[in-house]
Amino acid sequence: MPSEAPVTGRCYCGAVHLTATARPQTVTYCHCSDCRRLTGAAVPAFAAFAEEQLTFTPSKGPRSSATEGVSRWFCRDCGTPLAATFDYLPGQVYVPLGILDQIATLAPESHCHSDSAPAWLHIADDLPRDSASGRDRLQDRACTD
């Protein structure tokens, strides 16, 4: 991944902007049903940032949680998913790749919950695939960056 910073993004309506002072620790596809429903995409992708390197302006708003141990934030005006945190991945904030301005330079590096992908979906790449959350791989990335 190129080392240019900052990484920037915004929600659909432009009411919320984000800035990261460093490149993501990792970028991953997630095939779980929660992430598919959350984004409306058959195969969503997320960039993981260190919590202290990410700011939302004016703020990411109130926290929402439908799954224990998972917190999510959405734009109050347009509903765009902005961020998610997972208790089992402390210190990381996951941002949907589609809201980032630098999406062209942020290729996914792995697949999480690959066993949950639709049977018709075939992504021809050699990226590592985790059948579940990929927490060990994702935490390793946080510790090495």
mmCIF file with all atom_site columns, C-alpha atoms in Angstrom:
data_model
loop_
_atom_site.group_PDB
_atom_site.id
_atom_site.type_symbol
_atom_site.label_atom_id
_atom_site.label_alt_id
_atom_site.label_comp_id
_atom_site.label_asym_id
_atom_site.label_entity_id
_atom_site.label_seq_id
_atom_site.pdbx_PDB_ins_code
_atom_site.Cartn_x
_atom_site.Cartn_y
_atom_site.Cartn_z
_atom_site.occupancy
_atom_site.B_iso_or_equiv
_atom_site.pdbx_formal_charge
_atom_site.auth_seq_id
_atom_site.auth_comp_id
_atom_site.auth_asym_id
_atom_site.auth_atom_id
_atom_site.pdbx_PDB_model_num
ATOM 1   C CA . MET A 1 1   ? 0.000   0.000   0.000  1.00 0.00 ? 1   MET A CA 1
ATOM 2   C CA . PRO A 1 2   ? 1.354   3.447   -0.805 1.00 0.00 ? 2   PRO A CA 1
ATOM 3   C CA . SER A 1 3   ? 2.204   5.456   2.305  1.00 0.00 ? 3   SER A CA 1
ATOM 4   C CA . GLU A 1 4   ? 0.539   8.754   1.414  1.00 0.00 ? 4   GLU A CA 1
ATOM 5   C CA . ALA A 1 5   ? -1.680  10.266  4.087  1.00 0.00 ? 5   ALA A CA 1
ATOM 6   C CA . PRO A 1 6   ? -4.121  11.580  4.973  1.00 0.00 ? 6   PRO A CA 1
ATOM 7   C CA . VAL A 1 7   ? -6.928  9.308   3.886  1.00 0.00 ? 7   VAL A CA 1
ATOM 8   C CA . THR A 1 8   ? -10.201 11.188  3.530  1.00 0.00 ? 8   THR A CA 1
ATOM 9   C CA . GLY A 1 9   ? -13.838 10.373  2.933  1.00 0.00 ? 9   GLY A CA 1
ATOM 10  C CA . ARG A 1 10  ? -17.405 11.459  3.425  1.00 0.00 ? 10  ARG A CA 1
ATOM 11  C CA . CYS A 1 11  ? -20.947 10.215  3.693  1.00 0.00 ? 11  CYS A CA 1
ATOM 12  C CA . TYR A 1 12  ? -23.303 10.345  0.699  1.00 0.00 ? 12  TYR A CA 1
ATOM 13  C CA . CYS A 1 13  ? -24.772 13.768  1.537  1.00 0.00 ? 13  CYS A CA 1
ATOM 14  C CA . GLY A 1 14  ? -21.484 15.308  2.669  1.00 0.00 ? 14  GLY A CA 1
ATOM 15  C CA . ALA A 1 15  ? -22.660 16.133  6.198  1.00 0.00 ? 15  ALA A CA 1
ATOM 16  C CA . VAL A 1 16  ? -19.911 13.997  7.781  1.00 0.00 ? 16  VAL A CA 1
ATOM 17  C CA . HIS A 1 17  ? -16.274 13.948  6.668  1.00 0.00 ? 17  HIS A CA 1
ATOM 18  C CA . LEU A 1 18  ? -13.487 11.747  7.935  1.00 0.00 ? 18  LEU A CA 1
ATOM 19  C CA . THR A 1 19  ? -9.735  12.070  7.965  1.00 0.00 ? 19  THR A CA 1
ATOM 20  C CA . ALA A 1 20  ? -7.148  9.464   8.872  1.00 0.00 ? 20  ALA A CA 1
ATOM 21  C CA . THR A 1 21  ? -3.611  10.594  9.613  1.00 0.00 ? 21  THR A CA 1
ATOM 22  C CA . ALA A 1 22  ? -2.207  7.269   8.382  1.00 0.00 ? 22  ALA A CA 1
ATOM 23  C CA . ARG A 1 23  ? -3.035  4.635   5.820  1.00 0.00 ? 23  ARG A CA 1
ATOM 24  C CA . PRO A 1 24  ? -5.258  1.752   6.971  1.00 0.00 ? 24  PRO A CA 1
ATOM 25  C CA . GLN A 1 25  ? -3.717  -1.067  8.955  1.00 0.00 ? 25  GLN A CA 1
ATOM 26  C CA . THR A 1 26  ? -5.483  -3.468  6.608  1.00 0.00 ? 26  THR A CA 1
ATOM 27  C CA . VAL A 1 27  ? -8.261  -3.609  4.037  1.00 0.00 ? 27  VAL A CA 1
ATOM 28  C CA . THR A 1 28  ? -10.525 -6.635  3.874  1.00 0.00 ? 28  THR A CA 1
ATOM 29  C CA . TYR A 1 29  ? -13.619 -7.985  2.203  1.00 0.00 ? 29  TYR A CA 1
ATOM 30  C CA . CYS A 1 30  ? -16.290 -9.184  4.622  1.00 0.00 ? 30  CYS A CA 1
ATOM 31  C CA . HIS A 1 31  ? -18.805 -11.766 3.451  1.00 0.00 ? 31  HIS A CA 1
ATOM 32  C CA . CYS A 1 32  ? -20.906 -11.965 6.640  1.00 0.00 ? 32  CYS A CA 1
ATOM 33  C CA . SER A 1 33  ? -24.642 -11.360 6.389  1.00 0.00 ? 33  SER A CA 1
ATOM 34  C CA . ASP A 1 34  ? -24.517 -8.417  8.834  1.00 0.00 ? 34  ASP A CA 1
ATOM 35  C CA . CYS A 1 35  ? -22.056 -6.483  6.661  1.00 0.00 ? 35  CYS A CA 1
ATOM 36  C CA . ARG A 1 36  ? -23.979 -7.327  3.482  1.00 0.00 ? 36  ARG A CA 1
ATOM 37  C CA . ARG A 1 37  ? -27.211 -6.036  5.014  1.00 0.00 ? 37  ARG A CA 1
ATOM 38  C CA . LEU A 1 38  ? -25.500 -3.005  6.501  1.00 0.00 ? 38  LEU A CA 1
ATOM 39  C CA . THR A 1 39  ? -24.010 -1.866  3.190  1.00 0.00 ? 39  THR A CA 1
ATOM 40  C CA . GLY A 1 40  ? -26.473 -3.324  0.712  1.00 0.00 ? 40  GLY A CA 1
ATOM 41  C CA . ALA A 1 41  ? -23.521 -4.820  -1.179 1.00 0.00 ? 41  ALA A CA 1
ATOM 42  C CA . ALA A 1 42  ? -23.043 -8.485  -2.081 1.00 0.00 ? 42  ALA A CA 1
ATOM 43  C CA . VAL A 1 43  ? -19.401 -8.213  -1.024 1.00 0.00 ? 43  VAL A CA 1
ATOM 44  C CA . PRO A 1 44  ? -18.551 -5.189  1.116  1.00 0.00 ? 44  PRO A CA 1
ATOM 45  C CA . ALA A 1 45  ? -14.991 -4.144  1.907  1.00 0.00 ? 45  ALA A CA 1
ATOM 46  C CA . PHE A 1 46  ? -13.643 -2.216  4.874  1.00 0.00 ? 46  PHE A CA 1
ATOM 47  C CA . ALA A 1 47  ? -10.468 -0.347  5.809  1.00 0.00 ? 47  ALA A CA 1
ATOM 48  C CA . ALA A 1 48  ? -9.222  -0.734  9.389  1.00 0.00 ? 48  ALA A CA 1
ATOM 49  C CA . PHE A 1 49  ? -7.675  2.324   11.002 1.00 0.00 ? 49  PHE A CA 1
ATOM 50  C CA . ALA A 1 50  ? -6.095  2.797   14.405 1.00 0.00 ? 50  ALA A CA 1
ATOM 51  C CA . GLU A 1 51  ? -8.694  4.519   16.567 1.00 0.00 ? 51  GLU A CA 1
ATOM 52  C CA . GLU A 1 52  ? -6.430  7.457   17.439 1.00 0.00 ? 52  GLU A CA 1
ATOM 53  C CA . GLN A 1 53  ? -5.623  8.167   13.778 1.00 0.00 ? 53  GLN A CA 1
ATOM 54  C CA . LEU A 1 54  ? -9.218  8.710   12.650 1.00 0.00 ? 54  LEU A CA 1
ATOM 55  C CA . THR A 1 55  ? -11.440 11.762  13.093 1.00 0.00 ? 55  THR A CA 1
ATOM 56  C CA . PHE A 1 56  ? -14.983 12.485  11.969 1.00 0.00 ? 56  PHE A CA 1
ATOM 57  C CA . THR A 1 57  ? -16.209 16.044  11.370 1.00 0.00 ? 57  THR A CA 1
ATOM 58  C CA . PRO A 1 58  ? -18.429 17.230  12.889 1.00 0.00 ? 58  PRO A CA 1
ATOM 59  C CA . SER A 1 59  ? -18.653 13.789  14.602 1.00 0.00 ? 59  SER A CA 1
ATOM 60  C CA . LYS A 1 60  ? -19.631 10.246  13.774 1.00 0.00 ? 60  LYS A CA 1
ATOM 61  C CA . GLY A 1 61  ? -22.819 10.721  15.806 1.00 0.00 ? 61  GLY A CA 1
ATOM 62  C CA . PRO A 1 62  ? -24.544 8.313   18.160 1.00 0.00 ? 62  PRO A CA 1
ATOM 63  C CA . ARG A 1 63  ? -23.565 4.678   18.459 1.00 0.00 ? 63  ARG A CA 1
ATOM 64  C CA . SER A 1 64  ? -25.912 1.951   17.255 1.00 0.00 ? 64  SER A CA 1
ATOM 65  C CA . SER A 1 65  ? -25.677 -1.732  18.087 1.00 0.00 ? 65  SER A CA 1
ATOM 66  C CA . ALA A 1 66  ? -27.798 -4.626  16.866 1.00 0.00 ? 66  ALA A CA 1
ATOM 67  C CA . THR A 1 67  ? -25.157 -7.272  17.616 1.00 0.00 ? 67  THR A CA 1
ATOM 68  C CA . GLU A 1 68  ? -23.488 -7.690  21.006 1.00 0.00 ? 68  GLU A CA 1
ATOM 69  C CA . GLY A 1 69  ? -19.869 -6.530  20.920 1.00 0.00 ? 69  GLY A CA 1
ATOM 70  C CA . VAL A 1 70  ? -20.323 -4.554  17.686 1.00 0.00 ? 70  VAL A CA 1
ATOM 71  C CA . SER A 1 71  ? -20.865 -0.790  17.542 1.00 0.00 ? 71  SER A CA 1
ATOM 72  C CA . ARG A 1 72  ? -21.775 1.055   14.343 1.00 0.00 ? 72  ARG A CA 1
ATOM 73  C CA . TRP A 1 73  ? -22.219 4.673   13.348 1.00 0.00 ? 73  TRP A CA 1
ATOM 74  C CA . PHE A 1 74  ? -24.294 6.167   10.517 1.00 0.00 ? 74  PHE A CA 1
ATOM 75  C CA . CYS A 1 75  ? -24.783 9.659   9.110  1.00 0.00 ? 75  CYS A CA 1
ATOM 76  C CA . ARG A 1 76  ? -27.816 11.177  10.824 1.00 0.00 ? 76  ARG A CA 1
ATOM 77  C CA . ASP A 1 77  ? -28.892 12.883  7.603  1.00 0.00 ? 77  ASP A CA 1
ATOM 78  C CA . CYS A 1 78  ? -28.457 10.303  4.828  1.00 0.00 ? 78  CYS A CA 1
ATOM 79  C CA . GLY A 1 79  ? -27.916 7.030   6.703  1.00 0.00 ? 79  GLY A CA 1
ATOM 80  C CA . THR A 1 80  ? -24.529 6.205   5.163  1.00 0.00 ? 80  THR A CA 1
ATOM 81  C CA . PRO A 1 81  ? -22.634 3.628   7.241  1.00 0.00 ? 81  PRO A CA 1
ATOM 82  C CA . LEU A 1 82  ? -19.577 5.486   8.618  1.00 0.00 ? 82  LEU A CA 1
ATOM 83  C CA . ALA A 1 83  ? -17.719 3.174   10.966 1.00 0.00 ? 83  ALA A CA 1
ATOM 84  C CA . ALA A 1 84  ? -17.802 0.040   13.068 1.00 0.00 ? 84  ALA A CA 1
ATOM 85  C CA . THR A 1 85  ? -15.855 -1.272  16.041 1.00 0.00 ? 85  THR A CA 1
ATOM 86  C CA . PHE A 1 86  ? -15.683 -4.836  17.278 1.00 0.00 ? 86  PHE A CA 1
ATOM 87  C CA . ASP A 1 87  ? -14.879 -5.751  20.892 1.00 0.00 ? 87  ASP A CA 1
ATOM 88  C CA . TYR A 1 88  ? -12.641 -8.577  19.643 1.00 0.00 ? 88  TYR A CA 1
ATOM 89  C CA . LEU A 1 89  ? -10.571 -6.105  17.571 1.00 0.00 ? 89  LEU A CA 1
ATOM 90  C CA . PRO A 1 90  ? -9.701  -3.432  20.158 1.00 0.00 ? 90  PRO A CA 1
ATOM 91  C CA . GLY A 1 91  ? -8.224  -0.142  18.989 1.00 0.00 ? 91  GLY A CA 1
ATOM 92  C CA . GLN A 1 92  ? -9.384  -0.524  15.389 1.00 0.00 ? 92  GLN A CA 1
ATOM 93  C CA . VAL A 1 93  ? -12.177 1.287   13.550 1.00 0.00 ? 93  VAL A CA 1
ATOM 94  C CA . TYR A 1 94  ? -13.525 -0.251  10.348 1.00 0.00 ? 94  TYR A CA 1
ATOM 95  C CA . VAL A 1 95  ? -14.689 2.170   7.655  1.00 0.00 ? 95  VAL A CA 1
ATOM 96  C CA . PRO A 1 96  ? -16.604 1.073   4.542  1.00 0.00 ? 96  PRO A CA 1
ATOM 97  C CA . LEU A 1 97  ? -14.214 1.332   1.604  1.00 0.00 ? 97  LEU A CA 1
ATOM 98  C CA . GLY A 1 98  ? -16.851 2.946   -0.595 1.00 0.00 ? 98  GLY A CA 1
ATOM 99  C CA . ILE A 1 99  ? -16.904 6.201   1.391  1.00 0.00 ? 99  ILE A CA 1
ATOM 100 C CA . LEU A 1 100 ? -13.141 6.777   1.104  1.00 0.00 ? 100 LEU A CA 1
ATOM 101 C CA . ASP A 1 101 ? -11.730 9.171   -1.508 1.00 0.00 ? 101 ASP A CA 1
ATOM 102 C CA . GLN A 1 102 ? -8.614  7.012   -1.998 1.00 0.00 ? 102 GLN A CA 1
ATOM 103 C CA . ILE A 1 103 ? -10.526 3.799   -2.816 1.00 0.00 ? 103 ILE A CA 1
ATOM 104 C CA . ALA A 1 104 ? -8.453  3.276   -5.994 1.00 0.00 ? 104 ALA A CA 1
ATOM 105 C CA . THR A 1 105 ? -5.308  2.811   -3.886 1.00 0.00 ? 105 THR A CA 1
ATOM 106 C CA . LEU A 1 106 ? -6.837  0.666   -1.132 1.00 0.00 ? 106 LEU A CA 1
ATOM 107 C CA . ALA A 1 107 ? -7.127  -2.849  -2.535 1.00 0.00 ? 107 ALA A CA 1
ATOM 108 C CA . PRO A 1 108 ? -8.373  -5.534  -0.141 1.00 0.00 ? 108 PRO A CA 1
ATOM 109 C CA . GLU A 1 109 ? -5.718  -7.849  1.312  1.00 0.00 ? 109 GLU A CA 1
ATOM 110 C CA . SER A 1 110 ? -7.940  -10.650 2.621  1.00 0.00 ? 110 SER A CA 1
ATOM 111 C CA . HIS A 1 111 ? -11.445 -12.111 2.874  1.00 0.00 ? 111 HIS A CA 1
ATOM 112 C CA . CYS A 1 112 ? -13.285 -12.559 6.181  1.00 0.00 ? 112 CYS A CA 1
ATOM 113 C CA . HIS A 1 113 ? -16.291 -14.845 6.716  1.00 0.00 ? 113 HIS A CA 1
ATOM 114 C CA . SER A 1 114 ? -15.609 -16.394 3.308  1.00 0.00 ? 114 SER A CA 1
ATOM 115 C CA . ASP A 1 115 ? -17.814 -19.382 4.184  1.00 0.00 ? 115 ASP A CA 1
ATOM 116 C CA . SER A 1 116 ? -20.782 -16.972 4.242  1.00 0.00 ? 116 SER A CA 1
ATOM 117 C CA . ALA A 1 117 ? -20.268 -15.670 0.693  1.00 0.00 ? 117 ALA A CA 1
ATOM 118 C CA . PRO A 1 118 ? -23.138 -16.320 -1.728 1.00 0.00 ? 118 PRO A CA 1
ATOM 119 C CA . ALA A 1 119 ? -22.541 -19.526 -3.705 1.00 0.00 ? 119 ALA A CA 1
ATOM 120 C CA . TRP A 1 120 ? -22.678 -17.598 -6.995 1.00 0.00 ? 120 TRP A CA 1
ATOM 121 C CA . LEU A 1 121 ? -19.945 -15.153 -5.963 1.00 0.00 ? 121 LEU A CA 1
ATOM 122 C CA . HIS A 1 122 ? -16.515 -16.039 -7.343 1.00 0.00 ? 122 HIS A CA 1
ATOM 123 C CA . ILE A 1 123 ? -13.719 -13.545 -6.748 1.00 0.00 ? 123 ILE A CA 1
ATOM 124 C CA . ALA A 1 124 ? -10.651 -14.832 -8.548 1.00 0.00 ? 124 ALA A CA 1
ATOM 125 C CA . ASP A 1 125 ? -7.765  -13.702 -6.364 1.00 0.00 ? 125 ASP A CA 1
ATOM 126 C CA . ASP A 1 126 ? -5.091  -15.329 -4.248 1.00 0.00 ? 126 ASP A CA 1
ATOM 127 C CA . LEU A 1 127 ? -5.895  -13.378 -1.087 1.00 0.00 ? 127 LEU A CA 1
ATOM 128 C CA . PRO A 1 128 ? -6.020  -15.215 2.247  1.00 0.00 ? 128 PRO A CA 1
ATOM 129 C CA . ARG A 1 129 ? -9.523  -16.389 3.142  1.00 0.00 ? 129 ARG A CA 1
ATOM 130 C CA . ASP A 1 130 ? -10.744 -16.811 6.697  1.00 0.00 ? 130 ASP A CA 1
ATOM 131 C CA . SER A 1 131 ? -13.881 -18.874 7.193  1.00 0.00 ? 131 SER A CA 1
ATOM 132 C CA . ALA A 1 132 ? -14.873 -16.730 10.181 1.00 0.00 ? 132 ALA A CA 1
ATOM 133 C CA . SER A 1 133 ? -13.960 -13.249 11.429 1.00 0.00 ? 133 SER A CA 1
ATOM 134 C CA . GLY A 1 134 ? -10.267 -13.369 10.622 1.00 0.00 ? 134 GLY A CA 1
ATOM 135 C CA . ARG A 1 135 ? -9.592  -11.774 14.007 1.00 0.00 ? 135 ARG A CA 1
ATOM 136 C CA . ASP A 1 136 ? -6.099  -13.261 14.347 1.00 0.00 ? 136 ASP A CA 1
ATOM 137 C CA . ARG A 1 137 ? -4.997  -11.943 10.948 1.00 0.00 ? 137 ARG A CA 1
ATOM 138 C CA . LEU A 1 138 ? -6.650  -8.554  11.542 1.00 0.00 ? 138 LEU A CA 1
ATOM 139 C CA . GLN A 1 139 ? -5.146  -8.177  15.026 1.00 0.00 ? 139 GLN A CA 1
ATOM 140 C CA . ASP A 1 140 ? -1.716  -9.165  13.693 1.00 0.00 ? 140 ASP A CA 1
ATOM 141 C CA . ARG A 1 141 ? -1.983  -6.335  11.141 1.00 0.00 ? 141 ARG A CA 1
ATOM 142 C CA . ALA A 1 142 ? -2.835  -3.870  13.905 1.00 0.00 ? 142 ALA A CA 1
ATOM 143 C CA . CYS A 1 143 ? 0.152   -4.975  15.981 1.00 0.00 ? 143 CYS A CA 1
ATOM 144 C CA . THR A 1 144 ? 2.687   -4.774  13.139 1.00 0.00 ? 144 THR A CA 1
ATOM 145 C CA . ASP A 1 145 ? 1.731   -1.351  11.795 1.00 0.00 ? 145 ASP A CA 1
#
